[in-house]
Amino acid sequence: MRCPKCQYISFGSASRCRNCGYDFSLSEEPPATDLPIRRSDEPVGPLKDLPLAIESSRPVNAPVLTGPGAASRLDLPLFAGGAAPEDAPLITPPAAPRAPLSVRKTSPAHPRARAVPEELFEQNQVSARTRRPPAGRPHELFPSETPDEPEHAPAITPESTGGPRPAPPALRLAAGLIDLLIMGSIDLTVVYLTLRFSGLTSADLAILPKIPLGAFLALLNGGYLVLFTVASGQTIGKMLSGVRVMSLPPGGAPARVSFGTAIVRAAAYLASLLPAGLGLLPILLSPDRRALHDRLAGTCVVKA
């Protein structure tokens, strides 16, 4: 049922419109109760007014075929020239092939190296070993020759490597005297302060314990030698004399003295001084100017 006022469509019968409430009795025309039913043979869509057949192929007065078999008899514009066979390809290639767009260049063939026979190879090796440089030219090694290593290589010394030269005996003597003066002054100061703190005088020096006091003084002097040697390789006497202690490993170049080497060198002073100072004679007699404590510790004294 359609409302004549708002055109609202409702199903069923009623006296008023369900949308706007209009009373159907006030209308001059009764509301339409049924909608028109479309037939199945009517065309649908925007093309319902266009015929599917070509008008030029049909006489004007010929009737339009309808029914199940009418669609197969229509000639559509796409197939106006006749139906194509089912196996025919959609795209037919030309009879003559086209020329290629580009031709790939082949890489040049490199000549292969020829294999050398083993006999010829051995002959070349033997001739290369026996060849000698021509006279009048400096000696140059051929590619196949290798220099022969000497059986006994000379020992590497500071003189051979162009390193620092050993310190002269006079500078070492001056450095030793300055260090003895400094260590003696420190020892006398310690003994004097010990007597003053104990309330004793210099006449009571024999009362002091010899072994503990001597051990303390030896530790103090050894610390002076070790710490200065490790820090810069020079005690105060060596700084003033211009000499330096350096470590000399076997077959190596002089290097900085380590802490362990400095301790061994300070302890080895006793080995040089106890036998009436005979351990210091190599400073005057040996070419490397190394005393007994230097040889025991593996050190040398050079010019700074």
Coordinates of C-alpha atoms in Angstrom, one line a residue:
M1 CA 0.0 0.0 0.0
R2 CA 1.5 3.4 -1.0
C3 CA 0.7 6.7 0.7
P4 CA -0.5 9.4 -1.7
K5 CA 1.0 12.1 0.4
C6 CA 4.6 10.8 1.3
Q7 CA 4.7 7.9 -1.1
Y8 CA 5.6 5.6 1.7
I9 CA 5.1 1.9 0.8
S10 CA 3.8 -0.4 3.5
F11 CA 2.7 -4.0 3.4
G12 CA -0.7 -4.9 4.7
S13 CA -3.9 -2.8 5.0
A14 CA -4.3 0.2 7.3
S15 CA -6.4 3.3 7.6
R16 CA -3.5 5.6 8.2
C17 CA 0.1 5.9 6.8
R18 CA 2.6 4.5 9.1
N19 CA 5.1 7.2 8.1
C20 CA 3.3 10.5 8.1
G21 CA -0.1 9.5 9.7
Y22 CA -2.1 10.6 6.7
D23 CA -5.7 9.4 6.7
F24 CA -6.4 7.4 3.5
S25 CA -10.1 8.3 3.7
L26 CA -9.4 11.9 2.9
S27 CA -7.7 11.1 -0.3
E28 CA -9.8 11.4 -3.5
E29 CA -8.0 8.4 -5.1
P30 CA -7.7 5.2 -3.2
P31 CA -4.1 4.2 -2.4
A32 CA -2.5 1.6 -4.7
T33 CA -2.4 -1.6 -2.9
D34 CA -0.3 -3.7 -5.4
L35 CA 2.9 -2.9 -7.2
P36 CA 3.3 -3.8 -10.9
I37 CA 4.9 -7.1 -11.4
R38 CA 7.7 -7.3 -14.0
R39 CA 7.6 -10.0 -16.6
S40 CA 10.6 -12.3 -17.2
D41 CA 10.9 -11.5 -20.9
E42 CA 11.3 -7.7 -20.4
P43 CA 14.8 -6.3 -20.8
V44 CA 16.6 -5.1 -17.7
G45 CA 19.2 -2.4 -17.2
P46 CA 20.2 0.8 -19.0
L47 CA 20.5 -1.1 -22.4
K48 CA 16.9 -2.3 -22.3
D49 CA 15.9 0.1 -25.2
L50 CA 18.8 -1.1 -27.4
P51 CA 18.4 -4.1 -29.6
L52 CA 21.1 -6.8 -29.5
A53 CA 20.9 -7.5 -33.3
I54 CA 22.3 -5.4 -36.0
E55 CA 19.5 -3.4 -37.6
S56 CA 21.1 -3.4 -41.0
S57 CA 21.2 -7.2 -41.2
R58 CA 17.5 -7.6 -40.4
P59 CA 14.7 -6.5 -42.7
V60 CA 12.5 -3.7 -41.4
N61 CA 9.4 -5.8 -41.2
A62 CA 11.2 -8.9 -40.0
P63 CA 10.0 -10.0 -36.6
V64 CA 12.5 -10.0 -33.7
L65 CA 13.3 -13.5 -32.6
T66 CA 12.8 -14.2 -28.9
G67 CA 13.1 -17.3 -27.0
P68 CA 15.8 -19.8 -25.9
G69 CA 17.4 -20.2 -29.4
A70 CA 17.3 -16.5 -30.3
A71 CA 20.6 -15.6 -28.6
S72 CA 22.6 -18.0 -30.7
R73 CA 21.2 -16.6 -33.9
L74 CA 22.0 -13.0 -33.2
D75 CA 25.0 -11.5 -34.9
L76 CA 26.8 -9.3 -32.4
P77 CA 29.0 -6.4 -33.6
L78 CA 32.2 -8.0 -32.3
F79 CA 31.6 -11.2 -34.4
A80 CA 29.9 -9.5 -37.4
G81 CA 32.4 -11.0 -39.8
G82 CA 31.6 -14.6 -38.8
A83 CA 32.5 -16.9 -35.9
A84 CA 36.2 -17.7 -35.5
P85 CA 37.4 -21.2 -34.9
E86 CA 38.0 -22.2 -31.3
D87 CA 41.7 -23.2 -31.8
A88 CA 42.8 -20.0 -33.6
P89 CA 45.3 -17.9 -31.6
L90 CA 44.3 -14.4 -30.5
I91 CA 47.6 -12.8 -31.7
T92 CA 49.1 -14.0 -35.0
P93 CA 52.9 -13.4 -35.3
P94 CA 54.3 -12.0 -38.5
A95 CA 55.7 -14.4 -41.1
A96 CA 59.2 -13.0 -41.1
P97 CA 61.0 -12.7 -37.7
R98 CA 62.2 -9.3 -36.6
A99 CA 65.8 -8.4 -36.4
P100 CA 67.2 -8.5 -32.8
L101 CA 67.5 -5.2 -30.9
S102 CA 71.1 -5.9 -29.8
V103 CA 73.7 -8.5 -30.2
R104 CA 75.7 -9.6 -27.1
K105 CA 79.4 -9.3 -27.6
T106 CA 81.4 -12.4 -26.8
S107 CA 84.3 -12.0 -24.3
P108 CA 87.7 -12.2 -25.9
A109 CA 89.4 -15.6 -25.5
H110 CA 92.6 -15.4 -23.5
P111 CA 95.5 -17.6 -24.7
R112 CA 96.1 -20.5 -22.4
A113 CA 99.5 -20.9 -20.8
R114 CA 101.4 -23.8 -22.2
A115 CA 102.6 -26.5 -19.9
V116 CA 106.3 -26.6 -19.4
P117 CA 107.8 -30.2 -19.4
E118 CA 109.3 -31.3 -16.1
E119 CA 112.8 -31.9 -17.6
L120 CA 112.9 -28.3 -19.0
F121 CA 111.7 -26.9 -15.7
E122 CA 114.4 -28.7 -13.7
Q123 CA 117.1 -27.6 -16.1
N124 CA 115.9 -23.9 -15.7
Q125 CA 116.1 -24.3 -11.9
V126 CA 119.6 -25.8 -12.0
S127 CA 120.9 -23.1 -14.3
A128 CA 119.4 -20.4 -12.1
R129 CA 121.2 -21.7 -9.1
T130 CA 124.6 -22.0 -10.9
R131 CA 124.4 -18.5 -12.5
R132 CA 126.7 -15.8 -11.3
P133 CA 126.5 -12.1 -11.9
P134 CA 128.7 -10.8 -14.7
A135 CA 132.0 -9.2 -13.8
G136 CA 132.1 -5.5 -13.4
R137 CA 128.6 -5.2 -11.9
P138 CA 127.6 -5.1 -8.3
H139 CA 126.5 -8.3 -6.7
E140 CA 122.8 -8.8 -7.3
L141 CA 120.8 -11.8 -6.3
F142 CA 118.8 -13.6 -9.0
P143 CA 115.1 -14.2 -8.3
S144 CA 115.8 -17.9 -7.6
E145 CA 118.8 -17.3 -5.3
T146 CA 118.5 -16.8 -1.6
P147 CA 121.3 -15.5 0.6
D148 CA 123.0 -18.0 2.8
E149 CA 122.7 -17.3 6.5
P150 CA 125.9 -17.3 8.5
E151 CA 126.3 -20.2 10.8
H152 CA 127.3 -18.0 13.7
A153 CA 125.8 -14.5 13.7
P154 CA 127.8 -11.9 15.6
A155 CA 126.4 -10.9 19.0
I156 CA 124.4 -7.6 19.0
T157 CA 126.1 -5.0 21.1
P158 CA 125.4 -1.3 21.7
E159 CA 128.3 -0.4 19.4
S160 CA 127.2 -2.7 16.6
T161 CA 123.6 -1.4 16.6
G162 CA 124.6 2.2 16.8
G163 CA 123.0 2.5 20.3
P164 CA 124.3 4.4 23.4
R165 CA 128.0 4.0 24.2
P166 CA 129.2 2.7 27.6
A167 CA 129.9 5.4 30.2
P168 CA 133.6 6.2 30.8
P169 CA 135.1 5.0 34.1
A170 CA 135.6 8.6 35.3
L171 CA 131.9 9.4 35.1
R172 CA 130.9 6.2 36.8
L173 CA 133.4 6.9 39.6
A174 CA 132.1 10.4 40.1
A175 CA 128.5 9.1 40.2
G176 CA 129.4 6.4 42.7
L177 CA 131.2 8.9 45.0
I178 CA 128.1 11.3 44.9
D179 CA 125.7 8.5 45.7
L180 CA 128.0 7.3 48.6
L181 CA 128.0 10.8 50.0
I182 CA 124.2 11.1 49.8
M183 CA 123.6 7.7 51.3
G184 CA 126.2 8.3 54.1
S185 CA 124.5 11.6 54.9
I186 CA 121.1 9.9 55.2
D187 CA 122.6 7.2 57.4
L188 CA 124.2 9.7 59.8
T189 CA 121.0 11.7 60.0
V190 CA 119.1 8.5 61.0
V191 CA 121.6 7.5 63.7
Y192 CA 121.7 11.1 65.1
L193 CA 117.9 11.3 65.3
T194 CA 117.8 7.8 66.9
L195 CA 120.2 9.0 69.6
R196 CA 118.2 12.1 70.3
F197 CA 114.9 10.3 70.5
S198 CA 116.5 7.8 72.9
G199 CA 118.0 10.5 75.1
L200 CA 121.5 9.3 74.4
T201 CA 124.7 11.1 73.3
S202 CA 127.3 10.2 70.8
A203 CA 129.3 8.5 73.5
D204 CA 126.5 6.0 74.0
L205 CA 126.5 4.9 70.3
A206 CA 127.7 1.4 71.3
I207 CA 124.5 0.9 73.3
L208 CA 122.3 0.9 70.1
P209 CA 121.5 -2.6 68.7
K210 CA 123.8 -3.2 65.8
I211 CA 121.8 -5.8 63.7
P212 CA 118.4 -4.0 63.7
L213 CA 120.0 -0.7 63.0
G214 CA 122.2 -2.1 60.2
A215 CA 119.3 -3.9 58.6
F216 CA 117.3 -0.7 58.6
L217 CA 120.1 1.3 57.1
A218 CA 120.7 -1.3 54.4
L219 CA 117.0 -1.3 53.5
L220 CA 117.0 2.5 53.3
N221 CA 120.1 2.6 51.0
G222 CA 118.7 -0.2 48.8
G223 CA 115.4 1.6 48.5
Y224 CA 117.3 4.7 47.3
L225 CA 119.1 2.7 44.6
V226 CA 116.1 0.7 43.5
L227 CA 113.5 3.5 43.3
F228 CA 115.7 5.9 41.5
T229 CA 116.9 3.3 39.0
V230 CA 113.3 2.1 38.3
A231 CA 111.9 5.6 37.9
S232 CA 114.5 7.0 35.5
G233 CA 117.5 4.7 35.4
Q234 CA 119.5 7.4 37.3
T235 CA 120.3 8.0 40.9
I236 CA 121.1 11.6 42.0
G237 CA 124.8 10.9 41.4
K238 CA 124.2 9.5 37.9
M239 CA 122.0 12.5 37.1
L240 CA 124.8 14.9 38.0
S241 CA 127.4 12.8 36.1
G242 CA 125.3 12.3 33.0
V243 CA 125.1 8.5 33.0
R244 CA 122.1 6.0 33.0
V245 CA 121.5 2.4 33.9
M246 CA 119.8 0.3 31.2
S247 CA 118.8 -3.3 31.0
L248 CA 120.7 -5.3 28.4
P249 CA 119.0 -8.6 27.5
P250 CA 121.0 -11.3 25.7
G251 CA 121.3 -10.4 22.0
G252 CA 119.0 -7.4 22.3
A253 CA 119.2 -3.6 22.5
P254 CA 119.3 -1.7 25.8
A255 CA 116.0 -1.1 27.4
R256 CA 114.5 0.4 30.6
V257 CA 115.3 -1.3 33.8
S258 CA 112.4 -3.3 35.4
F259 CA 111.7 -3.4 39.2
G260 CA 113.1 -7.0 39.6
T261 CA 116.3 -6.1 37.7
A262 CA 116.8 -3.1 39.9
I263 CA 116.5 -5.2 43.1
V264 CA 119.0 -7.8 41.8
R265 CA 121.4 -5.0 40.8
A266 CA 121.2 -3.3 44.2
A267 CA 121.8 -6.7 46.0
A268 CA 124.7 -7.5 43.6
Y269 CA 126.6 -4.4 44.9
L270 CA 127.7 -6.6 47.8
A271 CA 129.3 -9.1 45.4
S272 CA 131.3 -6.3 43.8
L273 CA 132.3 -4.6 47.1
L274 CA 132.9 -7.4 49.5
P275 CA 136.1 -9.0 47.9
A276 CA 138.0 -5.7 48.4
G277 CA 136.2 -4.1 45.5
L278 CA 137.5 -6.5 42.9
G279 CA 134.1 -6.7 41.3
L280 CA 134.6 -3.1 40.1
L281 CA 137.8 -3.8 38.1
P282 CA 135.9 -4.8 34.9
I283 CA 134.9 -1.2 34.6
L284 CA 138.5 -0.4 33.8
L285 CA 139.5 -3.6 32.0
S286 CA 136.5 -4.8 29.9
P287 CA 135.5 -3.2 26.6
D288 CA 131.8 -3.0 27.6
R289 CA 132.6 -1.3 31.0
R290 CA 130.3 -3.7 32.9
A291 CA 131.1 -4.4 36.6
L292 CA 130.3 -7.7 38.4
H293 CA 126.9 -6.4 39.6
D294 CA 126.1 -5.3 36.0
R295 CA 126.8 -8.8 34.7
L296 CA 124.8 -10.5 37.4
A297 CA 121.7 -8.2 36.9
G298 CA 122.1 -8.0 33.1
T299 CA 122.5 -4.2 33.0
C300 CA 124.9 -1.7 31.6
V301 CA 125.7 1.9 32.3
V302 CA 125.7 4.2 29.3
K303 CA 126.0 7.9 28.7
A304 CA 122.6 9.7 29.1

